[in-house]
Amino acid sequence: MAEFGSGDRTIVLIHGWCSDSTDWVDQISAFACDARVVTLDLRGHGHSERTASGYGSVDLAEDVIAVLDHLGLSDSHLVGHSLGGIIADLVAVRRPDLVRSVLLIDPAYGQPEEWEGRVRAIIGDPASADSAERAAVAADLEPEIHNSVTAARRTRRRLQALALGPGVVWQTFAGMWCGEDAPGLRPQTERAIRERRRPTLCIYAHEPTYTWESHLVDVLGLDTRVELWTGVTHFLHQDDPKQFNDVASAWFEANQAARGAR
């Protein structure tokens, strides 16, 4: 965990699978000008401790809640990318008292139920001799379901996966989409969306899930804005940091003012 800047608002940045807090360098420099920015390394990632278990998405959300409670943070603006999007949404649903608004960057949730079979086929036997390399190959899943990701970024993801080791990678990967209660599968995602009580902005680079969530929030009449950005990849906050930072800053400002007026 690291902190930058100061101000009336607090922004908490939650990275995705096989990543760490360094993913946010372009956001930290922009947001810390007038806000307190907190970056987290999820369990087993970056500088956080590697444990034998506890890598389910709900476990990781509880870790984030524990950090926010420890820091005495409330009414924070949560920003989550991919797996971090699942976690940010879970934190907001479980502890809305800690959250002022939520910004989700191409969240990994909302996958159809058949997605679990594909994930299990990729995982294979985590104890196999080639499990570390298979874990790295799993990082190439995203270019298939999102827009084109550069070769350099894919290489970075493979290196990060190899550095984390198969234990962390596989448990975190499976924690999103495997099992009846996996929050990344569509039935569980819908349940969480229905329980939202905080303003939420979802920015997608992947059209099928964008279309599904757009329809759902319209039917439910939720305080959720869903956008589809074209010409960007799953890492849209890194593809065009100025565009993303401008949109995010306007979102924080609007929700800071709206909450203060209540």
PDB file of C-alpha atoms in Angstrom:
ATOM      1  CA  MET A   1       0.000   0.000   0.000  1.00  0.00           C
ATOM      2  CA  ALA A   2       1.230   3.503  -0.820  1.00  0.00           C
ATOM      3  CA  GLU A   3      -0.257   6.975  -0.494  1.00  0.00           C
ATOM      4  CA  PHE A   4       0.229  10.091  -2.596  1.00  0.00           C
ATOM      5  CA  GLY A   5      -1.060  13.657  -2.425  1.00  0.00           C
ATOM      6  CA  SER A   6      -3.693  15.168  -0.178  1.00  0.00           C
ATOM      7  CA  GLY A   7      -7.072  16.836  -0.478  1.00  0.00           C
ATOM      8  CA  ASP A   8     -10.739  16.657   0.449  1.00  0.00           C
ATOM      9  CA  ARG A   9     -11.330  13.509  -1.591  1.00  0.00           C
ATOM     10  CA  THR A  10      -9.749  10.071  -1.337  1.00  0.00           C
ATOM     11  CA  ILE A  11      -9.244   7.870  -4.401  1.00  0.00           C
ATOM     12  CA  VAL A  12      -8.433   4.179  -3.946  1.00  0.00           C
ATOM     13  CA  LEU A  13      -6.907   2.383  -6.963  1.00  0.00           C
ATOM     14  CA  ILE A  14      -7.332  -1.413  -7.257  1.00  0.00           C
ATOM     15  CA  HIS A  15      -5.340  -3.155  -9.987  1.00  0.00           C
ATOM     16  CA  GLY A  16      -6.254  -6.225 -12.033  1.00  0.00           C
ATOM     17  CA  TRP A  17      -5.111  -9.837 -12.244  1.00  0.00           C
ATOM     18  CA  CYS A  18      -1.370 -10.420 -12.694  1.00  0.00           C
ATOM     19  CA  SER A  19      -0.733  -6.727 -12.151  1.00  0.00           C
ATOM     20  CA  ASP A  20       0.219  -4.433  -9.279  1.00  0.00           C
ATOM     21  CA  SER A  21       0.009  -0.815  -8.197  1.00  0.00           C
ATOM     22  CA  THR A  22       2.570   0.283 -10.801  1.00  0.00           C
ATOM     23  CA  ASP A  23      -0.239  -0.010 -13.362  1.00  0.00           C
ATOM     24  CA  TRP A  24      -1.520   3.337 -12.049  1.00  0.00           C
ATOM     25  CA  VAL A  25       1.515   5.582 -12.585  1.00  0.00           C
ATOM     26  CA  ASP A  26      -0.341   7.793 -15.072  1.00  0.00           C
ATOM     27  CA  GLN A  27      -3.312   8.139 -12.745  1.00  0.00           C
ATOM     28  CA  ILE A  28      -1.345   8.779  -9.545  1.00  0.00           C
ATOM     29  CA  SER A  29       0.472  11.762 -11.011  1.00  0.00           C
ATOM     30  CA  ALA A  30      -2.802  13.275 -12.238  1.00  0.00           C
ATOM     31  CA  PHE A  31      -5.094  12.566  -9.267  1.00  0.00           C
ATOM     32  CA  ALA A  32      -2.627  13.379  -6.469  1.00  0.00           C
ATOM     33  CA  CYS A  33      -2.622  17.051  -7.463  1.00  0.00           C
ATOM     34  CA  ASP A  34      -5.793  17.649  -5.437  1.00  0.00           C
ATOM     35  CA  ALA A  35      -6.666  14.327  -3.771  1.00  0.00           C
ATOM     36  CA  ARG A  36      -5.356  11.687  -1.418  1.00  0.00           C
ATOM     37  CA  VAL A  37      -4.541   8.677  -3.588  1.00  0.00           C
ATOM     38  CA  VAL A  38      -4.166   5.200  -2.083  1.00  0.00           C
ATOM     39  CA  THR A  39      -2.795   2.335  -4.172  1.00  0.00           C
ATOM     40  CA  LEU A  40      -3.057  -1.295  -3.106  1.00  0.00           C
ATOM     41  CA  ASP A  41      -1.223  -4.464  -4.103  1.00  0.00           C
ATOM     42  CA  LEU A  42      -3.707  -7.315  -3.825  1.00  0.00           C
ATOM     43  CA  ARG A  43      -2.801 -10.415  -1.847  1.00  0.00           C
ATOM     44  CA  GLY A  44       0.091 -12.226  -3.508  1.00  0.00           C
ATOM     45  CA  HIS A  45       0.682  -9.391  -5.989  1.00  0.00           C
ATOM     46  CA  GLY A  46       3.368  -6.718  -5.951  1.00  0.00           C
ATOM     47  CA  HIS A  47       4.703  -6.172  -2.445  1.00  0.00           C
ATOM     48  CA  SER A  48       1.818  -7.907  -0.664  1.00  0.00           C
ATOM     49  CA  GLU A  49       2.292 -11.166   1.210  1.00  0.00           C
ATOM     50  CA  ARG A  50       1.854 -14.460  -0.614  1.00  0.00           C
ATOM     51  CA  THR A  51      -0.265 -16.886   1.353  1.00  0.00           C
ATOM     52  CA  ALA A  52      -1.312 -20.462   0.690  1.00  0.00           C
ATOM     53  CA  SER A  53      -4.962 -19.503   0.159  1.00  0.00           C
ATOM     54  CA  GLY A  54      -7.387 -16.595   0.299  1.00  0.00           C
ATOM     55  CA  TYR A  55      -7.361 -15.570  -3.375  1.00  0.00           C
ATOM     56  CA  GLY A  56     -11.070 -15.699  -4.093  1.00  0.00           C
ATOM     57  CA  SER A  57     -12.505 -12.383  -5.230  1.00  0.00           C
ATOM     58  CA  VAL A  58     -14.577 -12.102  -2.039  1.00  0.00           C
ATOM     59  CA  ASP A  59     -11.438 -12.759   0.046  1.00  0.00           C
ATOM     60  CA  LEU A  60      -9.597 -10.010  -1.828  1.00  0.00           C
ATOM     61  CA  ALA A  61     -12.529  -7.635  -1.327  1.00  0.00           C
ATOM     62  CA  GLU A  62     -12.407  -8.328   2.404  1.00  0.00           C
ATOM     63  CA  ASP A  63      -8.664  -7.544   2.327  1.00  0.00           C
ATOM     64  CA  VAL A  64      -9.424  -4.160   0.758  1.00  0.00           C
ATOM     65  CA  ILE A  65     -12.145  -3.491   3.338  1.00  0.00           C
ATOM     66  CA  ALA A  66      -9.665  -4.282   6.116  1.00  0.00           C
ATOM     67  CA  VAL A  67      -7.162  -1.784   4.672  1.00  0.00           C
ATOM     68  CA  LEU A  68      -9.791   0.949   4.363  1.00  0.00           C
ATOM     69  CA  ASP A  69     -10.941   0.340   7.934  1.00  0.00           C
ATOM     70  CA  HIS A  70      -7.342   0.346   9.159  1.00  0.00           C
ATOM     71  CA  LEU A  71      -6.682   3.678   7.462  1.00  0.00           C
ATOM     72  CA  GLY A  72      -9.945   5.115   8.764  1.00  0.00           C
ATOM     73  CA  LEU A  73     -11.122   5.856   5.238  1.00  0.00           C
ATOM     74  CA  SER A  74     -14.770   6.423   4.421  1.00  0.00           C
ATOM     75  CA  ASP A  75     -16.567   7.923   1.440  1.00  0.00           C
ATOM     76  CA  SER A  76     -13.690   6.967  -0.845  1.00  0.00           C
ATOM     77  CA  HIS A  77     -13.887   6.921  -4.621  1.00  0.00           C
ATOM     78  CA  LEU A  78     -12.997   3.357  -5.631  1.00  0.00           C
ATOM     79  CA  VAL A  79     -11.380   2.702  -9.021  1.00  0.00           C
ATOM     80  CA  GLY A  80     -10.971  -0.905 -10.140  1.00  0.00           C
ATOM     81  CA  HIS A  81      -9.572  -2.421 -13.316  1.00  0.00           C
ATOM     82  CA  SER A  82     -10.581  -5.913 -14.546  1.00  0.00           C
ATOM     83  CA  LEU A  83     -10.337  -8.161 -11.455  1.00  0.00           C
ATOM     84  CA  GLY A  84     -10.066  -4.916  -9.502  1.00  0.00           C
ATOM     85  CA  GLY A  85     -13.452  -3.986 -10.946  1.00  0.00           C
ATOM     86  CA  ILE A  86     -14.995  -7.101  -9.422  1.00  0.00           C
ATOM     87  CA  ILE A  87     -13.374  -6.268  -6.098  1.00  0.00           C
ATOM     88  CA  ALA A  88     -14.373  -2.592  -6.085  1.00  0.00           C
ATOM     89  CA  ASP A  89     -17.982  -3.544  -6.814  1.00  0.00           C
ATOM     90  CA  LEU A  90     -17.969  -6.135  -4.012  1.00  0.00           C
ATOM     91  CA  VAL A  91     -16.507  -3.629  -1.537  1.00  0.00           C
ATOM     92  CA  ALA A  92     -19.182  -1.075  -2.413  1.00  0.00           C
ATOM     93  CA  VAL A  93     -21.977  -3.636  -2.005  1.00  0.00           C
ATOM     94  CA  ARG A  94     -20.636  -5.094   1.246  1.00  0.00           C
ATOM     95  CA  ARG A  95     -19.563  -1.830   2.872  1.00  0.00           C
ATOM     96  CA  PRO A  96     -21.320   1.116   1.231  1.00  0.00           C
ATOM     97  CA  ASP A  97     -20.372   3.255   4.251  1.00  0.00           C
ATOM     98  CA  LEU A  98     -16.788   3.228   2.984  1.00  0.00           C
ATOM     99  CA  VAL A  99     -17.624   4.318  -0.554  1.00  0.00           C
ATOM    100  CA  ARG A 100     -18.640   7.575  -2.188  1.00  0.00           C
ATOM    101  CA  SER A 101     -18.513   6.416  -5.804  1.00  0.00           C
ATOM    102  CA  VAL A 102     -17.212   3.543  -7.931  1.00  0.00           C
ATOM    103  CA  LEU A 103     -15.409   3.679 -11.289  1.00  0.00           C
ATOM    104  CA  LEU A 104     -14.957   0.333 -13.035  1.00  0.00           C
ATOM    105  CA  ILE A 105     -12.521  -0.086 -15.926  1.00  0.00           C
ATOM    106  CA  ASP A 106     -13.530  -2.972 -18.208  1.00  0.00           C
ATOM    107  CA  PRO A 107     -14.536  -5.093 -15.200  1.00  0.00           C
ATOM    108  CA  ALA A 108     -13.946  -8.842 -15.464  1.00  0.00           C
ATOM    109  CA  TYR A 109     -17.430  -9.690 -14.214  1.00  0.00           C
ATOM    110  CA  GLY A 110     -20.601 -10.538 -16.123  1.00  0.00           C
ATOM    111  CA  GLN A 111     -19.189 -13.476 -18.053  1.00  0.00           C
ATOM    112  CA  PRO A 112     -21.706 -16.096 -19.251  1.00  0.00           C
ATOM    113  CA  GLU A 113     -21.800 -19.317 -17.251  1.00  0.00           C
ATOM    114  CA  GLU A 114     -20.094 -21.336 -20.001  1.00  0.00           C
ATOM    115  CA  TRP A 115     -17.033 -19.147 -19.417  1.00  0.00           C
ATOM    116  CA  GLU A 116     -16.170 -21.324 -16.398  1.00  0.00           C
ATOM    117  CA  GLY A 117     -15.524 -24.328 -18.645  1.00  0.00           C
ATOM    118  CA  ARG A 118     -13.119 -22.343 -20.775  1.00  0.00           C
ATOM    119  CA  VAL A 119     -11.261 -21.134 -17.706  1.00  0.00           C
ATOM    120  CA  ARG A 120     -10.954 -24.663 -16.304  1.00  0.00           C
ATOM    121  CA  ALA A 121      -9.593 -25.868 -19.659  1.00  0.00           C
ATOM    122  CA  ILE A 122      -6.884 -23.203 -19.512  1.00  0.00           C
ATOM    123  CA  ILE A 123      -6.003 -23.942 -15.893  1.00  0.00           C
ATOM    124  CA  GLY A 124      -5.581 -27.691 -16.400  1.00  0.00           C
ATOM    125  CA  ASP A 125      -3.667 -29.187 -13.479  1.00  0.00           C
ATOM    126  CA  PRO A 126      -2.085 -26.375 -11.437  1.00  0.00           C
ATOM    127  CA  ALA A 127       0.359 -28.915  -9.972  1.00  0.00           C
ATOM    128  CA  SER A 128       1.759 -29.949 -13.358  1.00  0.00           C
ATOM    129  CA  ALA A 129       5.393 -29.331 -14.223  1.00  0.00           C
ATOM    130  CA  ASP A 130       4.502 -26.716 -16.809  1.00  0.00           C
ATOM    131  CA  SER A 131       2.008 -24.890 -14.589  1.00  0.00           C
ATOM    132  CA  ALA A 132       4.106 -21.715 -14.386  1.00  0.00           C
ATOM    133  CA  GLU A 133       4.272 -21.411 -18.163  1.00  0.00           C
ATOM    134  CA  ARG A 134       0.588 -22.298 -18.481  1.00  0.00           C
ATOM    135  CA  ALA A 135      -0.135 -19.526 -16.006  1.00  0.00           C
ATOM    136  CA  ALA A 136       1.782 -17.110 -18.198  1.00  0.00           C
ATOM    137  CA  VAL A 137      -0.125 -18.289 -21.258  1.00  0.00           C
ATOM    138  CA  ALA A 138      -3.369 -17.567 -19.409  1.00  0.00           C
ATOM    139  CA  ALA A 139      -2.384 -13.908 -19.482  1.00  0.00           C
ATOM    140  CA  ASP A 140      -2.930 -14.099 -23.241  1.00  0.00           C
ATOM    141  CA  LEU A 141      -6.624 -14.783 -22.695  1.00  0.00           C
ATOM    142  CA  GLU A 142      -7.495 -11.120 -22.658  1.00  0.00           C
ATOM    143  CA  PRO A 143      -6.446 -10.269 -26.235  1.00  0.00           C
ATOM    144  CA  GLU A 144      -9.009 -12.833 -27.377  1.00  0.00           C
ATOM    145  CA  ILE A 145     -11.941 -11.279 -25.548  1.00  0.00           C
ATOM    146  CA  HIS A 146     -10.971  -7.627 -25.809  1.00  0.00           C
ATOM    147  CA  ASN A 147      -9.626  -5.385 -28.528  1.00  0.00           C
ATOM    148  CA  SER A 148      -6.034  -5.741 -29.683  1.00  0.00           C
ATOM    149  CA  VAL A 149      -3.456  -5.559 -26.908  1.00  0.00           C
ATOM    150  CA  THR A 150       0.117  -4.731 -27.871  1.00  0.00           C
ATOM    151  CA  ALA A 151       2.775  -7.428 -27.941  1.00  0.00           C
ATOM    152  CA  ALA A 152       4.796  -5.487 -25.351  1.00  0.00           C
ATOM    153  CA  ARG A 153       1.883  -5.470 -22.931  1.00  0.00           C
ATOM    154  CA  ARG A 154       1.275  -9.192 -23.424  1.00  0.00           C
ATOM    155  CA  THR A 155       4.944  -9.837 -22.724  1.00  0.00           C
ATOM    156  CA  ARG A 156       4.762  -7.809 -19.539  1.00  0.00           C
ATOM    157  CA  ARG A 157       1.736  -9.783 -18.381  1.00  0.00           C
ATOM    158  CA  ARG A 158       3.498 -13.102 -19.049  1.00  0.00           C
ATOM    159  CA  LEU A 159       6.514 -11.947 -17.046  1.00  0.00           C
ATOM    160  CA  GLN A 160       4.298 -10.811 -14.196  1.00  0.00           C
ATOM    161  CA  ALA A 161       2.473 -14.147 -14.186  1.00  0.00           C
ATOM    162  CA  LEU A 162       5.748 -16.066 -14.081  1.00  0.00           C
ATOM    163  CA  ALA A 163       7.001 -13.868 -11.232  1.00  0.00           C
ATOM    164  CA  LEU A 164       3.850 -14.392  -9.172  1.00  0.00           C
ATOM    165  CA  GLY A 165       3.999 -18.158  -9.558  1.00  0.00           C
ATOM    166  CA  PRO A 166       1.201 -20.549 -10.467  1.00  0.00           C
ATOM    167  CA  GLY A 167      -0.242 -20.763  -6.952  1.00  0.00           C
ATOM    168  CA  VAL A 168      -1.212 -17.101  -6.846  1.00  0.00           C
ATOM    169  CA  VAL A 169      -2.116 -16.877 -10.523  1.00  0.00           C
ATOM    170  CA  TRP A 170      -4.345 -19.940 -10.657  1.00  0.00           C
ATOM    171  CA  GLN A 171      -6.207 -19.288  -7.413  1.00  0.00           C
ATOM    172  CA  THR A 172      -6.885 -15.666  -8.344  1.00  0.00           C
ATOM    173  CA  PHE A 173      -7.896 -16.635 -11.878  1.00  0.00           C
ATOM    174  CA  ALA A 174     -10.244 -19.392 -10.720  1.00  0.00           C
ATOM    175  CA  GLY A 175     -11.598 -17.153  -7.961  1.00  0.00           C
ATOM    176  CA  MET A 176     -13.174 -14.888 -10.545  1.00  0.00           C
ATOM    177  CA  TRP A 177     -15.052 -17.486 -12.611  1.00  0.00           C
ATOM    178  CA  CYS A 178     -15.002 -20.988 -11.099  1.00  0.00           C
ATOM    179  CA  GLY A 179     -17.654 -22.270  -8.716  1.00  0.00           C
ATOM    180  CA  GLU A 180     -21.325 -21.539  -8.101  1.00  0.00           C
ATOM    181  CA  ASP A 181     -20.553 -18.404  -6.109  1.00  0.00           C
ATOM    182  CA  ALA A 182     -17.868 -16.985  -8.438  1.00  0.00           C
ATOM    183  CA  PRO A 183     -18.631 -13.244  -8.650  1.00  0.00           C
ATOM    184  CA  GLY A 184     -17.342 -12.976 -12.215  1.00  0.00           C
ATOM    185  CA  LEU A 185     -20.128 -15.166 -13.611  1.00  0.00           C
ATOM    186  CA  ARG A 186     -23.288 -13.475 -14.815  1.00  0.00           C
ATOM    187  CA  PRO A 187     -25.811 -14.663 -12.157  1.00  0.00           C
ATOM    188  CA  GLN A 188     -23.597 -13.500  -9.287  1.00  0.00           C
ATOM    189  CA  THR A 189     -22.713 -10.272 -11.080  1.00  0.00           C
ATOM    190  CA  GLU A 190     -26.391  -9.485 -11.593  1.00  0.00           C
ATOM    191  CA  ARG A 191     -27.043 -10.061  -7.890  1.00  0.00           C
ATOM    192  CA  ALA A 192     -24.281  -7.627  -6.942  1.00  0.00           C
ATOM    193  CA  ILE A 193     -25.452  -5.022  -9.455  1.00  0.00           C
ATOM    194  CA  ARG A 194     -28.966  -5.215  -8.030  1.00  0.00           C
ATOM    195  CA  GLU A 195     -27.533  -4.425  -4.590  1.00  0.00           C
ATOM    196  CA  ARG A 196     -25.620  -1.318  -5.667  1.00  0.00           C
ATOM    197  CA  ARG A 197     -26.229   1.716  -3.493  1.00  0.00           C
ATOM    198  CA  ARG A 198     -23.483   4.029  -4.705  1.00  0.00           C
ATOM    199  CA  PRO A 199     -23.056   5.952  -7.995  1.00  0.00           C
ATOM    200  CA  THR A 200     -21.128   3.775 -10.434  1.00  0.00           C
ATOM    201  CA  LEU A 201     -19.425   4.481 -13.751  1.00  0.00           C
ATOM    202  CA  CYS A 202     -18.466   1.469 -15.903  1.00  0.00           C
ATOM    203  CA  ILE A 203     -16.207   2.039 -18.894  1.00  0.00           C
ATOM    204  CA  TYR A 204     -15.960  -0.932 -21.243  1.00  0.00           C
ATOM    205  CA  ALA A 205     -13.702  -1.924 -24.119  1.00  0.00           C
ATOM    206  CA  HIS A 206     -15.631  -5.170 -24.586  1.00  0.00           C
ATOM    207  CA  GLU A 207     -19.034  -4.822 -26.252  1.00  0.00           C
ATOM    208  CA  PRO A 208     -20.956  -7.977 -25.206  1.00  0.00           C
ATOM    209  CA  THR A 209     -20.651  -7.304 -21.469  1.00  0.00           C
ATOM    210  CA  TYR A 210     -21.249  -3.597 -22.036  1.00  0.00           C
ATOM    211  CA  THR A 211     -24.532  -4.399 -23.810  1.00  0.00           C
ATOM    212  CA  TRP A 212     -25.598  -6.822 -21.068  1.00  0.00           C
ATOM    213  CA  GLU A 213     -24.912  -4.418 -18.199  1.00  0.00           C
ATOM    214  CA  SER A 214     -26.392  -1.410 -20.021  1.00  0.00           C
ATOM    215  CA  HIS A 215     -29.683  -3.242 -20.438  1.00  0.00           C
ATOM    216  CA  LEU A 216     -29.688  -4.463 -16.850  1.00  0.00           C
ATOM    217  CA  VAL A 217     -29.076  -1.078 -15.224  1.00  0.00           C
ATOM    218  CA  ASP A 218     -31.710   0.515 -17.465  1.00  0.00           C
ATOM    219  CA  VAL A 219     -34.283  -2.073 -16.401  1.00  0.00           C
ATOM    220  CA  LEU A 220     -33.376  -1.663 -12.729  1.00  0.00           C
ATOM    221  CA  GLY A 221     -33.159   2.130 -12.886  1.00  0.00           C
ATOM    222  CA  LEU A 222     -29.833   2.197 -11.043  1.00  0.00           C
ATOM    223  CA  ASP A 223     -27.530   5.144 -10.495  1.00  0.00           C
ATOM    224  CA  THR A 224     -25.019   3.580 -12.900  1.00  0.00           C
ATOM    225  CA  ARG A 225     -23.558   5.039 -16.072  1.00  0.00           C
ATOM    226  CA  VAL A 226     -22.220   2.563 -18.625  1.00  0.00           C
ATOM    227  CA  GLU A 227     -19.965   3.619 -21.498  1.00  0.00           C
ATOM    228  CA  LEU A 228     -18.315   1.758 -24.373  1.00  0.00           C
ATOM    229  CA  TRP A 229     -15.035   3.213 -25.600  1.00  0.00           C
ATOM    230  CA  THR A 230     -13.810   2.274 -29.063  1.00  0.00           C
ATOM    231  CA  GLY A 231     -10.248   2.120 -30.307  1.00  0.00           C
ATOM    232  CA  VAL A 232      -8.944   1.113 -26.882  1.00  0.00           C
ATOM    233  CA  THR A 233      -7.891  -2.150 -25.228  1.00  0.00           C
ATOM    234  CA  HIS A 234      -8.681  -3.767 -21.909  1.00  0.00           C
ATOM    235  CA  PHE A 235      -6.059  -1.395 -20.469  1.00  0.00           C
ATOM    236  CA  LEU A 236      -7.896   1.720 -21.595  1.00  0.00           C
ATOM    237  CA  HIS A 237      -6.612   3.820 -18.682  1.00  0.00           C
ATOM    238  CA  GLN A 238      -3.097   3.190 -19.991  1.00  0.00           C
ATOM    239  CA  ASP A 239      -3.968   3.487 -23.698  1.00  0.00           C
ATOM    240  CA  ASP A 240      -5.142   7.090 -23.399  1.00  0.00           C
ATOM    241  CA  PRO A 241      -4.377   8.272 -19.871  1.00  0.00           C
ATOM    242  CA  LYS A 242      -5.370  11.875 -20.543  1.00  0.00           C
ATOM    243  CA  GLN A 243      -8.842  10.951 -21.774  1.00  0.00           C
ATOM    244  CA  PHE A 244      -9.369   8.534 -18.911  1.00  0.00           C
ATOM    245  CA  ASN A 245      -7.988  10.899 -16.259  1.00  0.00           C
ATOM    246  CA  ASP A 246     -10.186  13.748 -17.484  1.00  0.00           C
ATOM    247  CA  VAL A 247     -13.314  11.576 -17.392  1.00  0.00           C
ATOM    248  CA  ALA A 248     -12.396  10.142 -13.995  1.00  0.00           C
ATOM    249  CA  SER A 249     -11.623  13.550 -12.477  1.00  0.00           C
ATOM    250  CA  ALA A 250     -14.965  14.914 -13.667  1.00  0.00           C
ATOM    251  CA  TRP A 251     -16.678  11.852 -12.165  1.00  0.00           C
ATOM    252  CA  PHE A 252     -14.985  12.337  -8.791  1.00  0.00           C
ATOM    253  CA  GLU A 253     -15.789  16.044  -8.767  1.00  0.00           C
ATOM    254  CA  ALA A 254     -19.462  15.532  -9.616  1.00  0.00           C
ATOM    255  CA  ASN A 255     -19.948  12.867  -6.965  1.00  0.00           C
ATOM    256  CA  GLN A 256     -17.964  14.719  -4.331  1.00  0.00           C
ATOM    257  CA  ALA A 257     -20.211  17.754  -4.803  1.00  0.00           C
ATOM    258  CA  ALA A 258     -23.403  15.697  -5.007  1.00  0.00           C
ATOM    259  CA  ARG A 259     -22.652  13.820  -1.779  1.00  0.00           C
ATOM    260  CA  GLY A 260     -21.702  17.005   0.019  1.00  0.00           C
ATOM    261  CA  ALA A 261     -25.021  18.606  -0.924  1.00  0.00           C
ATOM    262  CA  ARG A 262     -27.092  15.889   0.757  1.00  0.00           C
TER     263      ARG A 262
END
